PDB file of C-alpha atoms and ligand atoms in Angstrom:
ATOM      1  CA  MET U   1       0.003  -0.004  -0.003  1.00 30.00           C
ATOM      2  CA  LEU U   2       1.194   3.521  -0.691  1.00 30.00           C
ATOM      3  CA  PRO U   3       1.790   5.751   2.336  1.00 33.00           C
ATOM      4  CA  ASN U   4      -0.448   8.759   2.938  1.00 36.00           C
ATOM      5  CA  GLY U   5       0.355  11.601   0.669  1.00 33.00           C
ATOM      6  CA  VAL U   6       2.666   9.619  -1.621  1.00 31.00           C
ATOM      7  CA  ALA U   7       1.590   9.820  -5.208  1.00 34.00           C
ATOM      8  CA  THR U   8       1.763   6.843  -7.511  1.00 32.00           C
ATOM      9  CA  PRO U   9       4.552   7.031 -10.084  1.00 34.00           C
ATOM     10  CA  GLY U  10       3.404   9.041 -13.004  1.00 36.00           C
ATOM     11  CA  ALA U  11       0.862  11.063 -11.045  1.00 38.00           C
ATOM     12  CA  HIS U  12       3.033  14.148 -11.353  1.00 39.00           C
ATOM     13  CA  GLU U  13       4.064  15.936 -14.419  1.00 40.00           C
ATOM     14  CA  ALA U  14       7.324  14.472 -15.682  1.00 40.00           C
ATOM     15  CA  THR U  15       9.704  17.356 -16.243  1.00 53.00           C
ATOM     16  CA  SER U  16      12.961  15.621 -17.120  1.00 62.00           C
ATOM     17  CA  ARG U  17      13.920  11.984 -17.512  1.00 66.00           C
ATOM     18  CA  ASP U  18      17.260  10.337 -16.880  1.00 67.00           C
ATOM     19  CA  ALA U  19      19.033   7.890 -19.221  1.00 67.00           C
ATOM     20  CA  ARG U  20      16.694   5.073 -18.121  1.00 66.00           C
ATOM     21  CA  GLY U  21      13.627   7.216 -18.768  1.00 67.00           C
ATOM     22  CA  VAL U  22      12.873   7.707 -15.052  1.00 67.00           C
ATOM     23  CA  SER U  23      11.419  11.127 -14.230  1.00 73.00           C
ATOM     24  CA  ARG U  24      12.357  13.008 -11.081  1.00 72.00           C
ATOM     25  CA  SER U  25       8.800  12.748  -9.714  1.00 74.00           C
ATOM     26  CA  GLU U  26       8.783   8.978 -10.291  1.00 75.00           C
ATOM     27  CA  ALA U  27      12.125   8.660  -8.522  1.00 73.00           C
ATOM     28  CA  ASP U  28      10.769  10.805  -5.635  1.00 75.00           C
ATOM     29  CA  SER U  29       7.691   8.620  -5.311  1.00 76.00           C
ATOM     30  CA  VAL U  30       9.809   5.473  -5.161  1.00 80.00           C
ATOM     31  CA  LEU U  31      12.087   7.127  -2.603  1.00 79.00           C
ATOM     32  CA  ALA U  32       9.066   8.099  -0.466  1.00 79.00           C
ATOM     33  CA  LEU U  33       7.675   4.567  -0.727  1.00 83.00           C
ATOM     34  CA  VAL U  34      10.992   2.965   0.259  1.00 84.00           C
ATOM     35  CA  ALA U  35      11.449   5.423   3.136  1.00 83.00           C
ATOM     36  CA  HIS U  36       7.917   4.682   4.376  1.00 84.00           C
ATOM     37  CA  GLU U  37       8.477   0.907   4.180  1.00 89.00           C
ATOM     38  CA  LEU U  38      11.780   1.213   6.079  1.00 89.00           C
ATOM     39  CA  ARG U  39      10.163   3.230   8.844  1.00 89.00           C
ATOM     40  CA  THR U  40       7.962   0.420  10.186  1.00 90.00           C
ATOM     41  CA  PRO U  41      10.691  -2.198  10.854  1.00 92.00           C
ATOM     42  CA  LEU U  42      12.953   0.546  12.188  1.00 92.00           C
ATOM     43  CA  THR U  43      10.324   1.612  14.708  1.00 92.00           C
ATOM     44  CA  VAL U  44      10.017  -2.008  15.895  1.00 94.00           C
ATOM     45  CA  LEU U  45      13.806  -2.292  16.077  1.00 93.00           C
ATOM     46  CA  LEU U  46      14.025   0.909  18.109  1.00 94.00           C
ATOM     47  CA  GLY U  47      11.323  -0.284  20.549  1.00 94.00           C
ATOM     48  CA  GLN U  48      13.128  -3.618  21.077  1.00 95.00           C
ATOM     49  CA  ALA U  49      16.523  -1.952  21.461  1.00 95.00           C
ATOM     50  CA  GLN U  50      15.097   0.431  24.066  1.00 95.00           C
ATOM     51  CA  LEU U  51      13.541  -2.496  25.934  1.00 95.00           C
ATOM     52  CA  LEU U  52      16.886  -4.291  25.977  1.00 94.00           C
ATOM     53  CA  GLN U  53      18.637  -1.089  27.111  1.00 94.00           C
ATOM     54  CA  ARG U  54      16.221  -0.670  30.041  1.00 94.00           C
ATOM     55  CA  ARG U  55      16.460  -4.361  31.037  1.00 94.00           C
ATOM     56  CA  LEU U  56      20.248  -4.275  31.056  1.00 94.00           C
ATOM     57  CA  ALA U  57      20.275  -1.014  33.013  1.00 92.00           C
ATOM     58  CA  GLY U  58      18.033  -2.577  35.661  1.00 91.00           C
ATOM     59  CA  ARG U  59      20.332  -5.575  36.317  1.00 90.00           C
ATOM     60  CA  ALA U  60      23.230  -5.509  38.753  1.00 90.00           C
ATOM     61  CA  ASP U  61      25.225  -8.109  36.796  1.00 91.00           C
ATOM     62  CA  THR U  62      25.198  -6.326  33.434  1.00 89.00           C
ATOM     63  CA  LEU U  63      28.630  -5.980  31.888  1.00 89.00           C
ATOM     64  CA  SER U  64      29.429  -2.371  31.036  1.00 89.00           C
ATOM     65  CA  GLY U  65      30.359  -3.453  27.489  1.00 92.00           C
ATOM     66  CA  ASP U  66      26.870  -4.938  26.970  1.00 91.00           C
ATOM     67  CA  GLN U  67      25.243  -1.766  28.265  1.00 92.00           C
ATOM     68  CA  LYS U  68      27.343   0.293  25.886  1.00 93.00           C
ATOM     69  CA  THR U  69      26.341  -1.947  22.955  1.00 94.00           C
ATOM     70  CA  ALA U  70      22.658  -1.456  23.781  1.00 94.00           C
ATOM     71  CA  ASP U  71      23.172   2.322  24.066  1.00 93.00           C
ATOM     72  CA  VAL U  72      24.867   2.435  20.639  1.00 95.00           C
ATOM     73  CA  LEU U  73      22.053   0.323  19.162  1.00 95.00           C
ATOM     74  CA  VAL U  74      19.381   2.735  20.429  1.00 95.00           C
ATOM     75  CA  GLU U  75      21.320   5.839  19.393  1.00 93.00           C
ATOM     76  CA  GLN U  76      22.065   4.620  15.878  1.00 93.00           C
ATOM     77  CA  THR U  77      18.514   3.361  15.291  1.00 94.00           C
ATOM     78  CA  HIS U  78      17.270   6.799  16.377  1.00 91.00           C
ATOM     79  CA  ARG U  79      19.619   8.398  13.850  1.00 90.00           C
ATOM     80  CA  LEU U  80      18.479   6.117  11.056  1.00 92.00           C
ATOM     81  CA  ARG U  81      14.828   6.858  11.775  1.00 91.00           C
ATOM     82  CA  ALA U  82      15.506  10.585  11.860  1.00 90.00           C
ATOM     83  CA  LEU U  83      17.212  10.329   8.443  1.00 90.00           C
ATOM     84  CA  ILE U  84      14.257   8.453   7.000  1.00 91.00           C
ATOM     85  CA  ASP U  85      11.800  10.974   8.471  1.00 91.00           C
ATOM     86  CA  THR U  86      13.803  13.788   6.871  1.00 92.00           C
ATOM     87  CA  LEU U  87      13.685  12.063   3.458  1.00 90.00           C
ATOM     88  CA  LEU U  88       9.938  11.535   3.804  1.00 91.00           C
ATOM     89  CA  ASP U  89       9.351  15.173   4.789  1.00 93.00           C
ATOM     90  CA  VAL U  90      11.456  16.446   1.909  1.00 92.00           C
ATOM     91  CA  THR U  91       9.680  14.340  -0.719  1.00 89.00           C
ATOM     92  CA  GLN U  92       6.303  15.351   0.719  1.00 89.00           C
ATOM     93  CA  PHE U  93       7.284  19.019   0.680  1.00 92.00           C
ATOM     94  CA  GLU U  94       8.466  18.833  -2.904  1.00 89.00           C
ATOM     95  CA  HIS U  95       5.130  17.304  -3.909  1.00 88.00           C
ATOM     96  CA  GLY U  96       3.260  20.083  -2.067  1.00 90.00           C
ATOM     97  CA  GLN U  97       2.052  17.528   0.488  1.00 89.00           C
ATOM     98  CA  LEU U  98       3.868  18.600   3.641  1.00 93.00           C
ATOM     99  CA  ARG U  99       1.209  19.863   6.057  1.00 93.00           C
ATOM    100  CA  VAL U 100       1.240  21.674   9.368  1.00 96.00           C
ATOM    101  CA  ILE U 101      -1.724  21.627  11.730  1.00 96.00           C
ATOM    102  CA  PRO U 102      -1.650  25.002  13.501  1.00 96.00           C
ATOM    103  CA  MET U 103      -3.388  25.208  16.876  1.00 96.00           C
ATOM    104  CA  PRO U 104      -3.263  27.859  19.605  1.00 97.00           C
ATOM    105  CA  LEU U 105       0.148  27.172  21.133  1.00 97.00           C
ATOM    106  CA  ASP U 106       2.091  28.637  24.045  1.00 96.00           C
ATOM    107  CA  PHE U 107       5.371  28.763  22.121  1.00 98.00           C
ATOM    108  CA  GLY U 108       7.219  29.951  25.254  1.00 97.00           C
ATOM    109  CA  ALA U 109       6.241  26.792  27.137  1.00 96.00           C
ATOM    110  CA  LEU U 110       7.345  24.643  24.196  1.00 97.00           C
ATOM    111  CA  VAL U 111      10.743  26.355  23.946  1.00 98.00           C
ATOM    112  CA  ARG U 112      11.263  26.082  27.724  1.00 97.00           C
ATOM    113  CA  ARG U 113      10.454  22.356  27.704  1.00 97.00           C
ATOM    114  CA  ILE U 114      12.782  21.634  24.764  1.00 97.00           C
ATOM    115  CA  VAL U 115      15.660  23.478  26.445  1.00 97.00           C
ATOM    116  CA  GLU U 116      15.034  21.822  29.817  1.00 97.00           C
ATOM    117  CA  GLU U 117      14.959  18.369  28.215  1.00 96.00           C
ATOM    118  CA  LEU U 118      18.115  18.939  26.197  1.00 95.00           C
ATOM    119  CA  GLN U 119      20.184  20.480  29.020  1.00 94.00           C
ATOM    120  CA  PRO U 120      20.936  17.239  30.914  1.00 92.00           C
ATOM    121  CA  ALA U 121      21.815  15.417  27.676  1.00 90.00           C
ATOM    122  CA  LEU U 122      24.615  17.883  26.865  1.00 94.00           C
ATOM    123  CA  HIS U 123      27.804  16.668  28.481  1.00 89.00           C
ATOM    124  CA  PHE U 124      30.102  19.516  27.502  1.00 93.00           C
ATOM    125  CA  HIS U 125      28.139  22.383  25.947  1.00 96.00           C
ATOM    126  CA  THR U 126      26.400  25.010  28.026  1.00 96.00           C
ATOM    127  CA  LEU U 127      22.817  25.789  27.069  1.00 97.00           C
ATOM    128  CA  ARG U 128      21.136  28.959  28.347  1.00 97.00           C
ATOM    129  CA  LEU U 129      17.621  30.266  27.934  1.00 98.00           C
ATOM    130  CA  TYR U 130      16.676  33.948  28.171  1.00 98.00           C
ATOM    131  CA  MET U 131      12.988  34.565  27.973  1.00 97.00           C
ATOM    132  CA  GLU U 132      11.321  37.935  28.354  1.00 95.00           C
ATOM    133  CA  PRO U 133       8.302  37.876  30.641  1.00 89.00           C
ATOM    134  CA  GLY U 134       4.940  37.378  29.051  1.00 82.00           C
ATOM    135  CA  GLN U 135       3.181  34.803  26.998  1.00 81.00           C
ATOM    136  CA  PHE U 136       4.022  33.806  23.510  1.00 95.00           C
ATOM    137  CA  TRP U 137       0.873  32.468  21.911  1.00 96.00           C
ATOM    138  CA  VAL U 138       1.094  31.559  18.250  1.00 98.00           C
ATOM    139  CA  ALA U 139      -0.895  29.439  15.820  1.00 97.00           C
ATOM    140  CA  GLY U 140       1.550  26.567  15.622  1.00 97.00           C
ATOM    141  CA  ASP U 141       1.982  22.880  15.018  1.00 98.00           C
ATOM    142  CA  ALA U 142       3.834  21.868  18.193  1.00 97.00           C
ATOM    143  CA  LEU U 143       5.510  18.788  16.674  1.00 96.00           C
ATOM    144  CA  ARG U 144       6.708  20.661  13.608  1.00 97.00           C
ATOM    145  CA  LEU U 145       7.971  23.687  15.566  1.00 98.00           C
ATOM    146  CA  GLU U 146       9.795  21.313  17.901  1.00 97.00           C
ATOM    147  CA  GLN U 147      11.388  19.714  14.816  1.00 97.00           C
ATOM    148  CA  VAL U 148      12.646  23.165  13.722  1.00 98.00           C
ATOM    149  CA  LEU U 149      14.051  23.998  17.146  1.00 98.00           C
ATOM    150  CA  GLN U 150      15.658  20.583  17.601  1.00 96.00           C
ATOM    151  CA  ASN U 151      17.340  20.969  14.229  1.00 96.00           C
ATOM    152  CA  LEU U 152      18.754  24.389  15.130  1.00 98.00           C
ATOM    153  CA  LEU U 153      19.917  23.180  18.546  1.00 98.00           C
ATOM    154  CA  GLN U 154      21.527  20.051  17.108  1.00 95.00           C
ATOM    155  CA  ASN U 155      23.344  22.184  14.547  1.00 96.00           C
ATOM    156  CA  ALA U 156      24.492  24.576  17.282  1.00 97.00           C
ATOM    157  CA  VAL U 157      25.987  21.583  19.106  1.00 96.00           C
ATOM    158  CA  LYS U 158      27.459  20.015  15.940  1.00 94.00           C
ATOM    159  CA  TYR U 159      29.111  23.171  14.668  1.00 94.00           C
ATOM    160  CA  SER U 160      30.562  24.538  17.909  1.00 95.00           C
ATOM    161  CA  PRO U 161      33.436  23.353  20.110  1.00 93.00           C
ATOM    162  CA  PRO U 162      32.722  20.876  22.924  1.00 91.00           C
ATOM    163  CA  ASP U 163      32.865  23.664  25.530  1.00 93.00           C
ATOM    164  CA  GLY U 164      30.651  25.877  23.353  1.00 96.00           C
ATOM    165  CA  ILE U 165      27.915  28.103  24.712  1.00 97.00           C
ATOM    166  CA  ILE U 166      24.487  27.956  23.118  1.00 98.00           C
ATOM    167  CA  THR U 167      21.838  30.515  23.962  1.00 98.00           C
ATOM    168  CA  VAL U 168      18.155  30.597  23.170  1.00 98.00           C
ATOM    169  CA  GLN U 169      16.529  34.008  23.426  1.00 98.00           C
ATOM    170  CA  MET U 170      12.824  34.565  23.213  1.00 98.00           C
ATOM    171  CA  ALA U 171      11.074  37.920  23.073  1.00 97.00           C
ATOM    172  CA  PRO U 172       8.091  39.700  21.537  1.00 95.00           C
ATOM    173  CA  TYR U 173       8.969  41.469  18.304  1.00 95.00           C
ATOM    174  CA  GLY U 174       6.188  43.831  17.277  1.00 93.00           C
ATOM    175  CA  ASP U 175       3.264  41.643  16.293  1.00 94.00           C
ATOM    176  CA  GLN U 176       5.559  38.626  16.082  1.00 96.00           C
ATOM    177  CA  VAL U 177       7.341  36.266  18.433  1.00 97.00           C
ATOM    178  CA  ARG U 178      11.110  36.042  17.979  1.00 98.00           C
ATOM    179  CA  VAL U 179      13.289  33.093  18.957  1.00 98.00           C
ATOM    180  CA  ALA U 180      17.041  33.284  18.387  1.00 98.00           C
ATOM    181  CA  VAL U 181      19.349  30.267  18.721  1.00 98.00           C
ATOM    182  CA  SER U 182      23.000  31.333  18.934  1.00 98.00           C
ATOM    183  CA  ASP U 183      26.261  29.487  19.212  1.00 98.00           C
ATOM    184  CA  ASN U 184      29.902  30.510  19.414  1.00 97.00           C
ATOM    185  CA  GLY U 185      30.994  27.920  16.897  1.00 95.00           C
ATOM    186  CA  ILE U 186      32.681  27.831  13.499  1.00 94.00           C
ATOM    187  CA  GLY U 187      30.309  30.309  11.840  1.00 95.00           C
ATOM    188  CA  ILE U 188      29.194  30.259   8.215  1.00 95.00           C
ATOM    189  CA  ALA U 189      31.113  31.765   5.303  1.00 93.00           C
ATOM    190  CA  ALA U 190      29.432  34.733   3.598  1.00 94.00           C
ATOM    191  CA  SER U 191      29.526  32.814   0.293  1.00 93.00           C
ATOM    192  CA  VAL U 192      27.472  29.960   1.786  1.00 93.00           C
ATOM    193  CA  ARG U 193      24.898  32.026   3.701  1.00 94.00           C
ATOM    194  CA  PRO U 194      22.642  32.919   0.739  1.00 94.00           C
ATOM    195  CA  LEU U 195      22.374  29.197  -0.153  1.00 94.00           C
ATOM    196  CA  LEU U 196      21.879  27.955   3.379  1.00 95.00           C
ATOM    197  CA  PHE U 197      18.154  27.224   3.143  1.00 96.00           C
ATOM    198  CA  GLN U 198      18.457  25.431  -0.181  1.00 94.00           C
ATOM    199  CA  ARG U 199      18.562  21.658  -0.243  1.00 91.00           C
ATOM    200  CA  PHE U 200      21.902  19.860   0.073  1.00 89.00           C
ATOM    201  CA  THR U 201      23.841  23.030   1.004  1.00 90.00           C
ATOM    202  CA  ARG U 202      26.773  22.088   3.225  1.00 88.00           C
ATOM    203  CA  ALA U 203      29.806  24.209   4.026  1.00 87.00           C
ATOM    204  CA  ASP U 204      33.272  22.773   3.448  1.00 79.00           C
ATOM    205  CA  PRO U 205      34.620  20.837   6.434  1.00 72.00           C
ATOM    206  CA  ILE U 206      36.886  22.803   8.762  1.00 69.00           C
ATOM    207  CA  GLU U 207      40.460  21.491   8.907  1.00 67.00           C
ATOM    208  CA  GLY U 208      39.377  18.487   6.829  1.00 64.00           C
ATOM    209  CA  ARG U 209      37.118  17.215   9.639  1.00 68.00           C
ATOM    210  CA  PRO U 210      33.750  16.372   8.079  1.00 73.00           C
ATOM    211  CA  VAL U 211      30.601  16.546  10.236  1.00 80.00           C
ATOM    212  CA  ALA U 212      27.833  14.066   9.405  1.00 81.00           C
ATOM    213  CA  GLY U 213      24.717  15.491   7.752  1.00 84.00           C
ATOM    214  CA  LEU U 214      22.628  15.625   4.595  1.00 86.00           C
ATOM    215  CA  GLY U 215      22.173  19.361   4.144  1.00 91.00           C
ATOM    216  CA  LEU U 216      18.390  18.994   4.322  1.00 94.00           C
ATOM    217  CA  GLY U 217      17.659  20.155   7.879  1.00 96.00           C
ATOM    218  CA  LEU U 218      17.648  23.908   7.267  1.00 97.00           C
ATOM    219  CA  TYR U 219      15.795  23.423   3.986  1.00 97.00           C
ATOM    220  CA  LEU U 220      13.019  21.714   5.961  1.00 97.00           C
ATOM    221  CA  CYS U 221      13.161  24.328   8.744  1.00 98.00           C
ATOM    222  CA  LYS U 222      12.467  27.036   6.186  1.00 98.00           C
ATOM    223  CA  ALA U 223       9.685  25.001   4.583  1.00 97.00           C
ATOM    224  CA  LEU U 224       8.041  24.510   7.995  1.00 98.00           C
ATOM    225  CA  MET U 225       8.405  28.168   9.010  1.00 98.00           C
ATOM    226  CA  ASP U 226       6.922  29.254   5.655  1.00 97.00           C
ATOM    227  CA  LEU U 227       3.981  26.893   6.158  1.00 97.00           C
ATOM    228  CA  HIS U 228       3.393  28.640   9.524  1.00 98.00           C
ATOM    229  CA  GLY U 229       3.425  32.075   7.910  1.00 97.00           C
ATOM    230  CA  GLY U 230       6.723  32.749   9.697  1.00 98.00           C
ATOM    231  CA  SER U 231      10.338  33.041   8.670  1.00 98.00           C
ATOM    232  CA  ILE U 232      13.887  31.941   9.434  1.00 98.00           C
ATOM    233  CA  GLN U 233      17.038  34.024   8.987  1.00 98.00           C
ATOM    234  CA  VAL U 234      20.688  33.630   9.772  1.00 98.00           C
ATOM    235  CA  GLU U 235      23.387  35.977  11.035  1.00 97.00           C
ATOM    236  CA  SER U 236      26.900  34.675  11.287  1.00 97.00           C
ATOM    237  CA  VAL U 237      30.539  35.638  11.581  1.00 95.00           C
ATOM    238  CA  GLU U 238      33.106  33.069  10.551  1.00 93.00           C
ATOM    239  CA  GLU U 239      34.976  31.534  13.503  1.00 92.00           C
ATOM    240  CA  MET U 240      32.792  33.547  15.897  1.00 95.00           C
ATOM    241  CA  GLY U 241      29.412  31.842  15.692  1.00 97.00           C
ATOM    242  CA  SER U 242      25.962  31.863  14.207  1.00 98.00           C
ATOM    243  CA  THR U 243      22.477  32.976  15.177  1.00 98.00           C
ATOM    244  CA  PHE U 244      19.350  31.542  13.623  1.00 98.00           C
ATOM    245  CA  ILE U 245      16.269  33.710  14.088  1.00 98.00           C
ATOM    246  CA  LEU U 246      12.720  32.419  13.924  1.00 98.00           C
ATOM    247  CA  LEU U 247       9.787  34.811  13.598  1.00 98.00           C
ATOM    248  CA  LEU U 248       6.170  33.742  13.981  1.00 98.00           C
ATOM    249  CA  PRO U 249       3.059  35.910  13.958  1.00 97.00           C
ATOM    250  CA  LYS U 250       1.557  36.353  17.435  1.00 96.00           C
ATOM    251  CA  LEU U 251      -1.799  34.722  17.805  1.00 95.00           C
ATOM    252  CA  VAL U 252      -4.502  37.365  17.970  1.00 83.00           C
ATOM    253  CA  ARG U 253      -7.175  35.970  20.262  1.00 73.00           C
ATOM    254  CA  GLY U 254     -10.613  37.412  19.744  1.00 68.00           C
TER     255      GLY U 254
HETATM  256  P1  ADP W 301      23.359  19.262   7.965  1.00 67.00           P
HETATM  257  O1  ADP W 301      23.779  19.828   9.277  1.00 67.00           O
HETATM  258  O2  ADP W 301      22.700  17.943   8.076  1.00 67.00           O
HETATM  259  O3  ADP W 301      24.447  19.316   6.957  1.00 67.00           O
HETATM  260  P2  ADP W 301      21.547  21.532   7.682  1.00 67.00           P
HETATM  261  O4  ADP W 301      20.614  21.826   6.560  1.00 67.00           O
HETATM  262  O5  ADP W 301      20.982  21.501   9.047  1.00 67.00           O
HETATM  263  O6  ADP W 301      22.213  20.148   7.299  1.00 67.00           O
HETATM  264  O7  ADP W 301      22.720  22.582   7.628  1.00 67.00           O
HETATM  265  C1  ADP W 301      23.300  22.895   6.359  1.00 67.00           C
HETATM  266  C2  ADP W 301      24.722  23.393   6.543  1.00 67.00           C
HETATM  267  O8  ADP W 301      24.699  24.665   7.175  1.00 67.00           O
HETATM  268  C3  ADP W 301      25.583  22.526   7.411  1.00 67.00           C
HETATM  269  O9  ADP W 301      26.162  21.457   6.694  1.00 67.00           O
HETATM  270  C4  ADP W 301      26.627  23.511   7.908  1.00 67.00           C
HETATM  271  O10 ADP W 301      27.630  23.687   6.916  1.00 67.00           O
HETATM  272  C5  ADP W 301      25.831  24.805   8.002  1.00 67.00           C
HETATM  273  N1  ADP W 301      25.357  25.091   9.380  1.00 67.00           N
HETATM  274  C6  ADP W 301      24.109  24.880   9.860  1.00 67.00           C
HETATM  275  N2  ADP W 301      24.009  25.300  11.122  1.00 67.00           N
HETATM  276  C7  ADP W 301      25.220  25.781  11.460  1.00 67.00           C
HETATM  277  C8  ADP W 301      25.761  26.380  12.651  1.00 67.00           C
HETATM  278  N3  ADP W 301      25.024  26.565  13.748  1.00 67.00           N
HETATM  279  N4  ADP W 301      27.057  26.776  12.617  1.00 67.00           N
HETATM  280  C9  ADP W 301      27.811  26.637  11.496  1.00 67.00           C
HETATM  281  N5  ADP W 301      27.356  26.070  10.353  1.00 67.00           N
HETATM  282  C10 ADP W 301      26.083  25.651  10.332  1.00 67.00           C
END
């Protein structure tokens, strides 16, 4: 069965075909189908790995090597599922089928929860939250806005030194709500910045040390902010750090 929102091959206008006569939209549909089919066994695998991890953690006689193996299993399965979710989101977006379900949302509470949950998981980085008093109601899809923030926070961690400082600032901004995620990391070259929200944009590795990634996260962040009627911008100075700014219209409650 085809997943929700995935069109059958040929349902979209074929713009260009490769040497085998496969159009881009056909290739996208197959990719979406494969990604969807991979998701189910991966979810089962993740559940079982987490069960094993908890069981081992609860036993006094567990060897530390076994516990480590279970931890790696859970972590890597999480990563694989996140990659597949990204591919699914991108193909849906490119077929005009990525949806957000906006509801009245206390964006401040969401940001606070995300920061509080991430803080203990960061072993080296410092994460700080500065929030102006008040409420930050928006019309937002909580899951999708969390996806945007998680992406920005993960990037801040990935592209800053282990003792880096990450700050999240939240404040009203006219009739909008503004959230800024800053790091004091490697920064982004001026030549890359205009392309940053396009798919597959990745800056050159620093000192030949590549960082894992697909170059699709920011592309999706922009897509999701646009679907909310909001925006995302970047300010950065090379070797000093970067700030990603999210703006969302305030919810006017009548
Ligand atoms: P990924 O991190 O998977 O490559 P993204 O779309 O999230 O994909 O980011 C695209 C590129 O933008 C990254 O490869 C990196 O070069 C650059 N980038 C994103 N966030 C930061 C950041 N906080 N600091 C420095 N560079 C960044």
